[in-house]
Amino acid sequence: MDALQTSGRLVARAASRGISIAVAESLTGGLVAETLVRTPGASAVLRLGVVAYATEMKHQVLRVPADLLAERGPVDPAVAIWMARGVRQLAALDRGACTIGVATTGVAGPGSQDDHPPGEFHVGIEMLTVHGPVSLAASHLVRGDRETVRRLALEAALARLDAALARPDLVMHSESTS
């Protein structure tokens, strides 16, 4: 199934359950949010999209701890989780809640970055459940040019959203974002 079909299914599922989503992207540079936005009805679920390409923006905007960035660098599963947490919290400013934050960070290539090879990427997710926040990360190492890596990261982020939406314990908040 292609990304637009997956996005359509995700948006419909989230809207039917009153689930809100926020996206933080580095490696994908807005591709995840753009794919969701291309889906009719996305305004019912997508609260916020942030492209934090520079490491300092991950800290200043998304509140990824500076010590974590200094110790591990921006290409790390814990950084992806913090990015997801930060965007979920930012998206909750006006109404006090956002259900799911998803984030991508990694190296699209062609060269390595801080000893991380091209094709390494991490997808973080934080979900607000009836039991409190739940955070997960998935790490990937793929082969391909920049666009292939970005497309595979998009697909991985949509897959994480799909898995999150399968949870019966998500908190519902969504109202129209338009």
PDB file of C-alpha atoms in Angstrom:
ATOM      1  CA  MET A   1       0.000   0.000   0.000  1.00  0.00           C
ATOM      2  CA  ASP A   2       1.425   3.388  -0.890  1.00  0.00           C
ATOM      3  CA  ALA A   3       1.903   6.240   1.581  1.00  0.00           C
ATOM      4  CA  LEU A   4      -1.168   8.195   0.449  1.00  0.00           C
ATOM      5  CA  GLN A   5      -3.435   5.169   0.837  1.00  0.00           C
ATOM      6  CA  THR A   6      -1.952   4.497   4.274  1.00  0.00           C
ATOM      7  CA  SER A   7      -2.407   8.152   5.201  1.00  0.00           C
ATOM      8  CA  GLY A   8      -6.042   8.051   4.125  1.00  0.00           C
ATOM      9  CA  ARG A   9      -6.681   5.021   6.312  1.00  0.00           C
ATOM     10  CA  LEU A  10      -4.859   6.594   9.281  1.00  0.00           C
ATOM     11  CA  VAL A  11      -6.691   9.907   9.037  1.00  0.00           C
ATOM     12  CA  ALA A  12     -10.064   8.144   8.815  1.00  0.00           C
ATOM     13  CA  ARG A  13      -9.265   5.918  11.817  1.00  0.00           C
ATOM     14  CA  ALA A  14      -7.990   8.822  13.918  1.00  0.00           C
ATOM     15  CA  ALA A  15     -10.962  11.033  13.026  1.00  0.00           C
ATOM     16  CA  SER A  16     -13.472   8.301  13.859  1.00  0.00           C
ATOM     17  CA  ARG A  17     -11.910   7.902  17.311  1.00  0.00           C
ATOM     18  CA  GLY A  18     -11.325  11.580  18.128  1.00  0.00           C
ATOM     19  CA  ILE A  19      -7.544  11.154  18.075  1.00  0.00           C
ATOM     20  CA  SER A  20      -5.247  14.138  17.463  1.00  0.00           C
ATOM     21  CA  ILE A  21      -1.753  13.882  15.925  1.00  0.00           C
ATOM     22  CA  ALA A  22       1.333  16.127  15.860  1.00  0.00           C
ATOM     23  CA  VAL A  23       4.458  15.539  13.774  1.00  0.00           C
ATOM     24  CA  ALA A  24       8.112  16.558  14.347  1.00  0.00           C
ATOM     25  CA  GLU A  25      10.489  15.930  11.498  1.00  0.00           C
ATOM     26  CA  SER A  26      14.168  16.259  10.800  1.00  0.00           C
ATOM     27  CA  LEU A  27      15.275  13.642   8.248  1.00  0.00           C
ATOM     28  CA  THR A  28      11.934  13.691   6.411  1.00  0.00           C
ATOM     29  CA  GLY A  29      11.798  17.504   6.237  1.00  0.00           C
ATOM     30  CA  GLY A  30       8.009  17.790   6.366  1.00  0.00           C
ATOM     31  CA  LEU A  31       7.197  14.733   4.255  1.00  0.00           C
ATOM     32  CA  VAL A  32       5.133  13.026   6.977  1.00  0.00           C
ATOM     33  CA  ALA A  33       3.003  16.103   7.669  1.00  0.00           C
ATOM     34  CA  GLU A  34       2.682  16.810   3.934  1.00  0.00           C
ATOM     35  CA  THR A  35       1.468  13.261   3.277  1.00  0.00           C
ATOM     36  CA  LEU A  36      -1.119  13.509   6.035  1.00  0.00           C
ATOM     37  CA  VAL A  37      -2.257  16.933   4.791  1.00  0.00           C
ATOM     38  CA  ARG A  38      -2.799  15.569   1.265  1.00  0.00           C
ATOM     39  CA  THR A  39      -5.536  13.380   2.770  1.00  0.00           C
ATOM     40  CA  PRO A  40      -9.017  14.913   2.785  1.00  0.00           C
ATOM     41  CA  GLY A  41     -10.172  15.266   6.381  1.00  0.00           C
ATOM     42  CA  ALA A  42      -6.669  15.703   7.802  1.00  0.00           C
ATOM     43  CA  SER A  43      -7.747  18.935   9.495  1.00  0.00           C
ATOM     44  CA  ALA A  44      -9.828  16.848  11.902  1.00  0.00           C
ATOM     45  CA  VAL A  45      -6.733  15.142  13.324  1.00  0.00           C
ATOM     46  CA  LEU A  46      -3.451  16.880  12.423  1.00  0.00           C
ATOM     47  CA  ARG A  47      -2.704  19.530  15.050  1.00  0.00           C
ATOM     48  CA  LEU A  48       0.875  20.565  14.270  1.00  0.00           C
ATOM     49  CA  GLY A  49       3.848  19.835  12.047  1.00  0.00           C
ATOM     50  CA  VAL A  50       7.357  21.032  12.922  1.00  0.00           C
ATOM     51  CA  VAL A  51      10.512  20.643  10.840  1.00  0.00           C
ATOM     52  CA  ALA A  52      13.425  20.896  13.273  1.00  0.00           C
ATOM     53  CA  TYR A  53      16.327  20.173  10.952  1.00  0.00           C
ATOM     54  CA  ALA A  54      19.048  21.877  12.995  1.00  0.00           C
ATOM     55  CA  THR A  55      20.129  20.237  16.243  1.00  0.00           C
ATOM     56  CA  GLU A  56      19.660  23.488  18.173  1.00  0.00           C
ATOM     57  CA  MET A  57      16.035  23.662  16.984  1.00  0.00           C
ATOM     58  CA  LYS A  58      15.445  20.186  18.390  1.00  0.00           C
ATOM     59  CA  HIS A  59      16.504  21.579  21.750  1.00  0.00           C
ATOM     60  CA  GLN A  60      14.988  25.078  21.582  1.00  0.00           C
ATOM     61  CA  VAL A  61      11.658  24.277  19.918  1.00  0.00           C
ATOM     62  CA  LEU A  62      11.006  20.621  20.798  1.00  0.00           C
ATOM     63  CA  ARG A  63      12.726  20.669  24.200  1.00  0.00           C
ATOM     64  CA  VAL A  64      15.036  17.732  23.528  1.00  0.00           C
ATOM     65  CA  PRO A  65      17.444  17.883  26.494  1.00  0.00           C
ATOM     66  CA  ALA A  66      20.736  19.585  25.611  1.00  0.00           C
ATOM     67  CA  ASP A  67      22.720  16.983  27.552  1.00  0.00           C
ATOM     68  CA  LEU A  68      21.135  14.157  25.533  1.00  0.00           C
ATOM     69  CA  LEU A  69      21.991  15.925  22.264  1.00  0.00           C
ATOM     70  CA  ALA A  70      25.541  16.595  23.470  1.00  0.00           C
ATOM     71  CA  GLU A  71      26.043  12.991  24.592  1.00  0.00           C
ATOM     72  CA  ARG A  72      24.380  11.094  21.734  1.00  0.00           C
ATOM     73  CA  GLY A  73      23.858  13.604  18.929  1.00  0.00           C
ATOM     74  CA  PRO A  74      20.624  14.128  17.016  1.00  0.00           C
ATOM     75  CA  VAL A  75      20.568  10.677  15.353  1.00  0.00           C
ATOM     76  CA  ASP A  76      19.360   8.578  18.260  1.00  0.00           C
ATOM     77  CA  PRO A  77      16.169   6.729  19.267  1.00  0.00           C
ATOM     78  CA  ALA A  78      15.929   8.652  22.558  1.00  0.00           C
ATOM     79  CA  VAL A  79      16.118  11.930  20.616  1.00  0.00           C
ATOM     80  CA  ALA A  80      13.274  10.725  18.378  1.00  0.00           C
ATOM     81  CA  ILE A  81      11.146  10.028  21.461  1.00  0.00           C
ATOM     82  CA  TRP A  82      11.900  13.458  22.929  1.00  0.00           C
ATOM     83  CA  MET A  83      11.023  15.082  19.606  1.00  0.00           C
ATOM     84  CA  ALA A  84       7.690  13.223  19.583  1.00  0.00           C
ATOM     85  CA  ARG A  85       7.040  14.263  23.181  1.00  0.00           C
ATOM     86  CA  GLY A  86       7.966  17.874  22.460  1.00  0.00           C
ATOM     87  CA  VAL A  87       5.684  18.218  19.439  1.00  0.00           C
ATOM     88  CA  ARG A  88       2.807  16.495  21.253  1.00  0.00           C
ATOM     89  CA  GLN A  89       3.159  18.963  24.116  1.00  0.00           C
ATOM     90  CA  LEU A  90       3.422  21.938  21.740  1.00  0.00           C
ATOM     91  CA  ALA A  91       0.264  20.810  19.950  1.00  0.00           C
ATOM     92  CA  ALA A  92      -1.550  20.674  23.277  1.00  0.00           C
ATOM     93  CA  LEU A  93      -0.939  24.330  24.182  1.00  0.00           C
ATOM     94  CA  ASP A  94      -4.320  25.699  23.160  1.00  0.00           C
ATOM     95  CA  ARG A  95      -6.579  22.867  24.326  1.00  0.00           C
ATOM     96  CA  GLY A  96      -4.485  21.075  26.891  1.00  0.00           C
ATOM     97  CA  ALA A  97      -4.161  17.800  24.988  1.00  0.00           C
ATOM     98  CA  CYS A  98      -2.875  16.049  21.874  1.00  0.00           C
ATOM     99  CA  THR A  99      -3.040  12.267  21.635  1.00  0.00           C
ATOM    100  CA  ILE A 100      -0.057  11.223  19.497  1.00  0.00           C
ATOM    101  CA  GLY A 101       3.289  12.788  18.661  1.00  0.00           C
ATOM    102  CA  VAL A 102       5.458  11.132  16.019  1.00  0.00           C
ATOM    103  CA  ALA A 103       8.992  12.142  15.014  1.00  0.00           C
ATOM    104  CA  THR A 104      11.737  11.252  12.550  1.00  0.00           C
ATOM    105  CA  THR A 105      15.470  11.836  12.827  1.00  0.00           C
ATOM    106  CA  GLY A 106      18.382  10.298  10.961  1.00  0.00           C
ATOM    107  CA  VAL A 107      20.858  10.506   8.101  1.00  0.00           C
ATOM    108  CA  ALA A 108      19.507  10.607   4.548  1.00  0.00           C
ATOM    109  CA  GLY A 109      22.996  10.721   3.029  1.00  0.00           C
ATOM    110  CA  PRO A 110      24.889  10.707   0.863  1.00  0.00           C
ATOM    111  CA  GLY A 111      27.564  10.855   3.559  1.00  0.00           C
ATOM    112  CA  SER A 112      27.740   9.861   7.210  1.00  0.00           C
ATOM    113  CA  GLN A 113      26.925  12.227  10.078  1.00  0.00           C
ATOM    114  CA  ASP A 114      28.766  11.972  13.401  1.00  0.00           C
ATOM    115  CA  ASP A 115      29.684   8.319  12.726  1.00  0.00           C
ATOM    116  CA  HIS A 116      26.099   7.437  11.762  1.00  0.00           C
ATOM    117  CA  PRO A 117      25.877   5.889   8.290  1.00  0.00           C
ATOM    118  CA  PRO A 118      23.546   7.103   5.574  1.00  0.00           C
ATOM    119  CA  GLY A 119      20.257   5.260   5.850  1.00  0.00           C
ATOM    120  CA  GLU A 120      20.177   5.178   9.651  1.00  0.00           C
ATOM    121  CA  PHE A 121      17.004   6.683  11.022  1.00  0.00           C
ATOM    122  CA  HIS A 122      14.788   6.560  14.097  1.00  0.00           C
ATOM    123  CA  VAL A 123      11.071   7.050  14.491  1.00  0.00           C
ATOM    124  CA  GLY A 124       9.821   8.125  17.906  1.00  0.00           C
ATOM    125  CA  ILE A 125       6.268   8.146  19.094  1.00  0.00           C
ATOM    126  CA  GLU A 126       4.575   9.307  22.257  1.00  0.00           C
ATOM    127  CA  MET A 127       0.928   8.481  22.875  1.00  0.00           C
ATOM    128  CA  LEU A 128      -1.345   9.727  25.597  1.00  0.00           C
ATOM    129  CA  THR A 129      -3.207   6.711  26.982  1.00  0.00           C
ATOM    130  CA  VAL A 130      -5.723   6.400  29.787  1.00  0.00           C
ATOM    131  CA  HIS A 131      -2.782   5.092  31.869  1.00  0.00           C
ATOM    132  CA  GLY A 132      -0.496   8.032  31.018  1.00  0.00           C
ATOM    133  CA  PRO A 133       2.041   8.727  28.259  1.00  0.00           C
ATOM    134  CA  VAL A 134       3.639   5.773  26.459  1.00  0.00           C
ATOM    135  CA  SER A 135       6.820   6.337  24.421  1.00  0.00           C
ATOM    136  CA  LEU A 136       8.410   4.025  21.858  1.00  0.00           C
ATOM    137  CA  ALA A 137      11.149   4.228  19.254  1.00  0.00           C
ATOM    138  CA  ALA A 138      11.968   2.141  16.209  1.00  0.00           C
ATOM    139  CA  SER A 139      15.450   2.182  14.668  1.00  0.00           C
ATOM    140  CA  HIS A 140      16.188   1.431  11.041  1.00  0.00           C
ATOM    141  CA  LEU A 141      19.208   1.047   8.754  1.00  0.00           C
ATOM    142  CA  VAL A 142      18.326   1.005   5.069  1.00  0.00           C
ATOM    143  CA  ARG A 143      20.146   1.310   1.761  1.00  0.00           C
ATOM    144  CA  GLY A 144      19.353   3.818  -0.923  1.00  0.00           C
ATOM    145  CA  ASP A 145      19.784   7.372  -2.075  1.00  0.00           C
ATOM    146  CA  ARG A 146      18.453  10.361  -0.098  1.00  0.00           C
ATOM    147  CA  GLU A 147      14.951  10.143  -1.519  1.00  0.00           C
ATOM    148  CA  THR A 148      14.732   6.391  -0.908  1.00  0.00           C
ATOM    149  CA  VAL A 149      15.820   6.830   2.720  1.00  0.00           C
ATOM    150  CA  ARG A 150      13.312   9.665   3.233  1.00  0.00           C
ATOM    151  CA  ARG A 151      10.503   7.620   1.645  1.00  0.00           C
ATOM    152  CA  LEU A 152      11.319   4.613   3.829  1.00  0.00           C
ATOM    153  CA  ALA A 153      11.368   6.870   6.898  1.00  0.00           C
ATOM    154  CA  LEU A 154       7.947   8.240   5.881  1.00  0.00           C
ATOM    155  CA  GLU A 155       6.613   4.691   5.555  1.00  0.00           C
ATOM    156  CA  ALA A 156       8.093   3.741   8.939  1.00  0.00           C
ATOM    157  CA  ALA A 157       6.505   6.782  10.610  1.00  0.00           C
ATOM    158  CA  LEU A 158       3.110   5.951   9.090  1.00  0.00           C
ATOM    159  CA  ALA A 159       3.514   2.341  10.268  1.00  0.00           C
ATOM    160  CA  ARG A 160       4.198   3.573  13.838  1.00  0.00           C
ATOM    161  CA  LEU A 161       1.088   5.757  13.652  1.00  0.00           C
ATOM    162  CA  ASP A 162      -0.897   2.765  12.393  1.00  0.00           C
ATOM    163  CA  ALA A 163       0.291   0.653  15.327  1.00  0.00           C
ATOM    164  CA  ALA A 164      -0.516   3.453  17.768  1.00  0.00           C
ATOM    165  CA  LEU A 165      -4.027   3.836  16.387  1.00  0.00           C
ATOM    166  CA  ALA A 166      -4.621   0.132  16.993  1.00  0.00           C
ATOM    167  CA  ARG A 167      -4.357   0.728  20.745  1.00  0.00           C
ATOM    168  CA  PRO A 168      -7.736   0.743  22.493  1.00  0.00           C
ATOM    169  CA  ASP A 169      -6.448   2.859  25.404  1.00  0.00           C
ATOM    170  CA  LEU A 170      -5.675   6.130  23.578  1.00  0.00           C
ATOM    171  CA  VAL A 171      -7.128   9.324  25.031  1.00  0.00           C
ATOM    172  CA  MET A 172      -9.521  11.101  22.680  1.00  0.00           C
ATOM    173  CA  HIS A 173      -9.284  14.893  22.201  1.00  0.00           C
ATOM    174  CA  SER A 174      -9.645  15.821  18.607  1.00  0.00           C
ATOM    175  CA  GLU A 175     -11.805  18.667  17.456  1.00  0.00           C
ATOM    176  CA  SER A 176     -11.453  20.246  14.063  1.00  0.00           C
ATOM    177  CA  THR A 177      -8.088  22.002  13.757  1.00  0.00           C
ATOM    178  CA  SER A 178      -9.283  24.334  11.030  1.00  0.00           C
TER     179      SER A 178
END
